[in-house]
mmCIF file of C-alpha atoms in Angstrom:
data_model
loop_
_atom_site.group_PDB
_atom_site.id
_atom_site.type_symbol
_atom_site.label_atom_id
_atom_site.label_comp_id
_atom_site.label_asym_id
_atom_site.label_seq_id
_atom_site.Cartn_x
_atom_site.Cartn_y
_atom_site.Cartn_z
ATOM 1 C CA UNK A 1 -1.592 6.543 -58.869
ATOM 2 C CA UNK A 2 -2.962 7.053 -62.384
ATOM 3 C CA UNK A 3 -1.079 4.051 -63.709
ATOM 4 C CA UNK A 4 -3.376 1.733 -61.753
ATOM 5 C CA UNK A 5 -6.445 2.761 -63.744
ATOM 6 C CA UNK A 6 -5.309 4.897 -66.677
ATOM 7 C CA UNK A 7 -4.223 2.728 -69.580
ATOM 8 C CA UNK A 8 -2.037 5.427 -71.198
ATOM 9 C CA UNK A 9 0.370 6.106 -68.343
ATOM 10 C CA UNK A 10 2.479 2.940 -68.411
ATOM 11 C CA UNK A 11 2.920 2.993 -72.232
ATOM 12 C CA UNK A 12 3.840 6.680 -71.959
ATOM 13 C CA UNK A 13 6.452 5.890 -69.315
ATOM 14 C CA UNK A 14 7.863 3.030 -71.388
ATOM 15 C CA UNK A 15 8.077 5.150 -74.533
ATOM 16 C CA UNK A 16 9.702 7.978 -72.594
ATOM 17 C CA UNK A 17 12.428 5.562 -71.481
ATOM 18 C CA UNK A 18 12.803 4.229 -75.048
ATOM 19 C CA UNK A 19 12.989 7.772 -76.445
ATOM 20 C CA UNK A 20 15.571 8.736 -73.820
ATOM 21 C CA UNK A 21 17.643 5.682 -74.780
ATOM 22 C CA UNK A 22 17.428 6.506 -78.492
ATOM 23 C CA UNK A 23 18.431 10.093 -77.653
ATOM 24 C CA UNK A 24 21.561 8.835 -75.891
ATOM 25 C CA UNK A 25 22.378 6.598 -78.852
ATOM 26 C CA UNK A 26 21.796 9.518 -81.253
ATOM 27 C CA UNK A 27 24.105 11.777 -79.236
ATOM 28 C CA UNK A 28 26.831 9.112 -79.315
ATOM 29 C CA UNK A 29 26.849 8.981 -83.113
ATOM 30 C CA UNK A 30 24.561 11.022 -85.345
ATOM 31 C CA UNK A 31 23.751 8.540 -88.119
ATOM 32 C CA UNK A 32 20.656 8.587 -90.311
ATOM 33 C CA UNK A 33 19.363 5.360 -88.762
ATOM 34 C CA UNK A 34 19.678 6.755 -85.244
ATOM 35 C CA UNK A 35 17.956 9.979 -86.310
ATOM 36 C CA UNK A 36 15.044 8.016 -87.782
ATOM 37 C CA UNK A 37 14.730 5.685 -84.771
ATOM 38 C CA UNK A 38 14.813 8.567 -82.293
ATOM 39 C CA UNK A 39 12.313 10.605 -84.308
ATOM 40 C CA UNK A 40 9.989 7.599 -84.513
ATOM 41 C CA UNK A 41 10.194 6.879 -80.777
ATOM 42 C CA UNK A 42 9.472 10.547 -80.023
ATOM 43 C CA UNK A 43 6.504 10.508 -82.394
ATOM 44 C CA UNK A 44 5.034 7.419 -80.726
ATOM 45 C CA UNK A 45 5.532 9.080 -77.344
ATOM 46 C CA UNK A 46 3.719 12.218 -78.541
ATOM 47 C CA UNK A 47 0.977 10.014 -80.010
ATOM 48 C CA UNK A 48 0.418 8.359 -76.627
ATOM 49 C CA UNK A 49 0.411 11.582 -74.613
ATOM 50 C CA UNK A 50 0.846 15.140 -75.836
ATOM 51 C CA UNK A 51 3.188 15.722 -72.902
ATOM 52 C CA UNK A 52 5.648 13.652 -74.952
ATOM 53 C CA UNK A 53 6.439 16.918 -76.752
ATOM 54 C CA UNK A 54 8.905 17.343 -73.908
ATOM 55 C CA UNK A 55 11.272 14.786 -75.479
ATOM 56 C CA UNK A 56 11.915 16.726 -78.740
ATOM 57 C CA UNK A 57 12.520 19.810 -76.594
ATOM 58 C CA UNK A 58 15.015 17.819 -74.497
ATOM 59 C CA UNK A 59 16.589 16.523 -77.696
ATOM 60 C CA UNK A 60 17.329 20.054 -78.891
ATOM 61 C CA UNK A 61 18.616 21.053 -75.439
ATOM 62 C CA UNK A 62 20.979 18.069 -75.343
ATOM 63 C CA UNK A 63 22.183 18.685 -78.902
ATOM 64 C CA UNK A 64 23.035 22.274 -77.971
ATOM 65 C CA UNK A 65 24.763 21.076 -74.793
ATOM 66 C CA UNK A 66 26.636 18.450 -76.808
ATOM 67 C CA UNK A 67 27.890 21.083 -79.241
ATOM 68 C CA UNK A 68 28.971 23.408 -76.438
ATOM 69 C CA UNK A 69 30.681 20.742 -74.327
ATOM 70 C CA UNK A 70 32.380 18.499 -76.889
ATOM 71 C CA UNK A 71 35.327 20.047 -78.654
ATOM 72 C CA UNK A 72 35.177 17.668 -81.609
ATOM 73 C CA UNK A 73 31.708 18.996 -82.480
ATOM 74 C CA UNK A 74 33.068 22.484 -83.160
ATOM 75 C CA UNK A 75 34.184 21.711 -86.707
ATOM 76 C CA UNK A 76 31.107 19.708 -87.578
ATOM 77 C CA UNK A 77 28.468 22.425 -87.410
ATOM 78 C CA UNK A 78 27.167 21.649 -90.914
ATOM 79 C CA UNK A 79 26.661 17.930 -90.139
ATOM 80 C CA UNK A 80 24.968 18.747 -86.823
ATOM 81 C CA UNK A 81 22.663 21.275 -88.500
ATOM 82 C CA UNK A 82 21.723 18.714 -91.164
ATOM 83 C CA UNK A 83 21.034 16.068 -88.509
ATOM 84 C CA UNK A 84 18.803 18.492 -86.570
ATOM 85 C CA UNK A 85 16.882 19.380 -89.734
ATOM 86 C CA UNK A 86 16.479 15.695 -90.610
ATOM 87 C CA UNK A 87 15.328 14.946 -87.061
ATOM 88 C CA UNK A 88 12.707 17.703 -87.256
ATOM 89 C CA UNK A 89 11.534 16.495 -90.666
ATOM 90 C CA UNK A 90 11.254 12.835 -89.646
ATOM 91 C CA UNK A 91 9.626 13.787 -86.344
ATOM 92 C CA UNK A 92 6.977 15.838 -88.139
ATOM 93 C CA UNK A 93 6.241 13.039 -90.612
ATOM 94 C CA UNK A 94 6.073 10.364 -87.904
ATOM 95 C CA UNK A 95 3.875 12.451 -85.582
ATOM 96 C CA UNK A 96 1.350 12.943 -88.375
ATOM 97 C CA UNK A 97 1.482 9.230 -89.262
ATOM 98 C CA UNK A 98 1.085 8.107 -85.615
ATOM 99 C CA UNK A 99 -1.761 10.489 -84.793
ATOM 100 C CA UNK A 100 -4.859 9.991 -86.982
ATOM 101 C CA UNK A 101 -6.431 13.230 -85.729
ATOM 102 C CA UNK A 102 -3.751 15.130 -87.628
ATOM 103 C CA UNK A 103 -4.372 13.447 -90.955
ATOM 104 C CA UNK A 104 -6.984 15.927 -92.209
ATOM 105 C CA UNK A 105 -5.385 19.210 -91.012
ATOM 106 C CA UNK A 106 -2.055 18.514 -89.304
ATOM 107 C CA UNK A 107 -1.056 21.952 -88.052
ATOM 108 C CA UNK A 108 -4.539 23.185 -87.107
ATOM 109 C CA UNK A 109 -5.473 19.976 -85.265
ATOM 110 C CA UNK A 110 -2.124 19.878 -83.437
ATOM 111 C CA UNK A 111 -2.551 23.457 -82.239
ATOM 112 C CA UNK A 112 -6.132 22.670 -81.190
ATOM 113 C CA UNK A 113 -4.997 19.596 -79.245
ATOM 114 C CA UNK A 114 -2.165 21.561 -77.645
ATOM 115 C CA UNK A 115 -4.436 24.410 -76.539
ATOM 116 C CA UNK A 116 -7.177 22.044 -75.318
ATOM 117 C CA UNK A 117 -4.814 20.286 -72.894
ATOM 118 C CA UNK A 118 -5.116 23.083 -70.343
ATOM 119 C CA UNK A 119 -8.904 23.307 -70.526
ATOM 120 C CA UNK A 120 -10.203 20.637 -68.251
ATOM 121 C CA UNK A 121 -12.867 20.675 -65.602
ATOM 122 C CA UNK A 122 -11.348 21.569 -62.258
ATOM 123 C CA UNK A 123 -14.146 20.105 -60.166
ATOM 124 C CA UNK A 124 -13.972 16.548 -58.909
ATOM 125 C CA UNK A 125 -16.482 14.012 -57.733
ATOM 126 C CA UNK A 126 -15.406 13.913 -54.117
ATOM 127 C CA UNK A 127 -17.207 12.217 -51.230
ATOM 128 C CA UNK A 128 -20.487 12.086 -53.137
ATOM 129 C CA UNK A 129 -20.561 15.585 -54.609
ATOM 130 C CA UNK A 130 -18.906 17.654 -57.345
ATOM 131 C CA UNK A 131 -16.657 20.153 -55.591
ATOM 132 C CA UNK A 132 -13.503 22.178 -56.068
ATOM 133 C CA UNK A 133 -10.667 19.959 -54.867
ATOM 134 C CA UNK A 134 -9.901 20.646 -51.168
ATOM 135 C CA UNK A 135 -6.330 20.827 -49.872
ATOM 136 C CA UNK A 136 -6.371 17.177 -48.700
ATOM 137 C CA UNK A 137 -7.890 15.791 -51.919
ATOM 138 C CA UNK A 138 -4.661 14.389 -53.399
ATOM 139 C CA UNK A 139 -3.520 12.799 -50.132
ATOM 140 C CA UNK A 140 -6.864 11.060 -49.711
ATOM 141 C CA UNK A 141 -6.937 10.115 -53.384
ATOM 142 C CA UNK A 142 -3.504 8.459 -53.132
ATOM 143 C CA UNK A 143 -4.575 6.575 -49.994
ATOM 144 C CA UNK A 144 -7.757 5.324 -51.691
ATOM 145 C CA UNK A 145 -6.280 4.371 -55.068
ATOM 146 C CA UNK A 146 -2.905 2.913 -54.062
ATOM 147 C CA UNK A 147 -2.876 -0.766 -53.090
ATOM 148 C CA UNK A 148 -2.491 -1.336 -49.357
ATOM 149 C CA UNK A 149 0.696 -3.395 -49.814
ATOM 150 C CA UNK A 150 2.420 -0.480 -51.597
ATOM 151 C CA UNK A 151 1.417 1.936 -48.860
ATOM 152 C CA UNK A 152 2.707 -0.417 -46.140
ATOM 153 C CA UNK A 153 6.027 -0.866 -47.949
ATOM 154 C CA UNK A 154 6.329 2.893 -48.417
ATOM 155 C CA UNK A 155 5.616 3.742 -44.770
ATOM 156 C CA UNK A 156 7.801 0.941 -43.353
ATOM 157 C CA UNK A 157 10.641 1.950 -45.645
ATOM 158 C CA UNK A 158 10.329 5.617 -44.616
ATOM 159 C CA UNK A 159 10.230 4.714 -40.915
ATOM 160 C CA UNK A 160 13.266 2.446 -41.096
ATOM 161 C CA UNK A 161 15.470 4.843 -43.050
ATOM 162 C CA UNK A 162 18.054 6.644 -40.966
ATOM 163 C CA UNK A 163 19.119 10.090 -42.045
#
């Protein structure tokens, strides 16, 4: 529902798909160009939304899985280690370049941004008053903010599906 009125959600989704694609390309062949492109796409994703930090985590998970699954990776531990170090270096440089808040004090401002993500006001303006969100808040919110055509298509599709 946020994508209808929050201008960061669609670009975040698009960059997540781009970063996932560049991750797949990087896992196919670990060249310098693919390392740089993947690091840059991850940095742009992190610059759009801090939740984009999930993609570098997934990158390291998939690299570890790639090393454990593929037998041809066993003898190339030095090249893989160098590619991971280069990825981390380029990612750090690109995140700082893509996020002006980090320009003055990169590490301190990143930690501040990361810790501030969880500190948001838990009350909502709901039916004319600021209240703690009731159990039906999200259901009502989806019904109010989602276009009627989408809701009709969703309900008709759910009703016509046979299990």
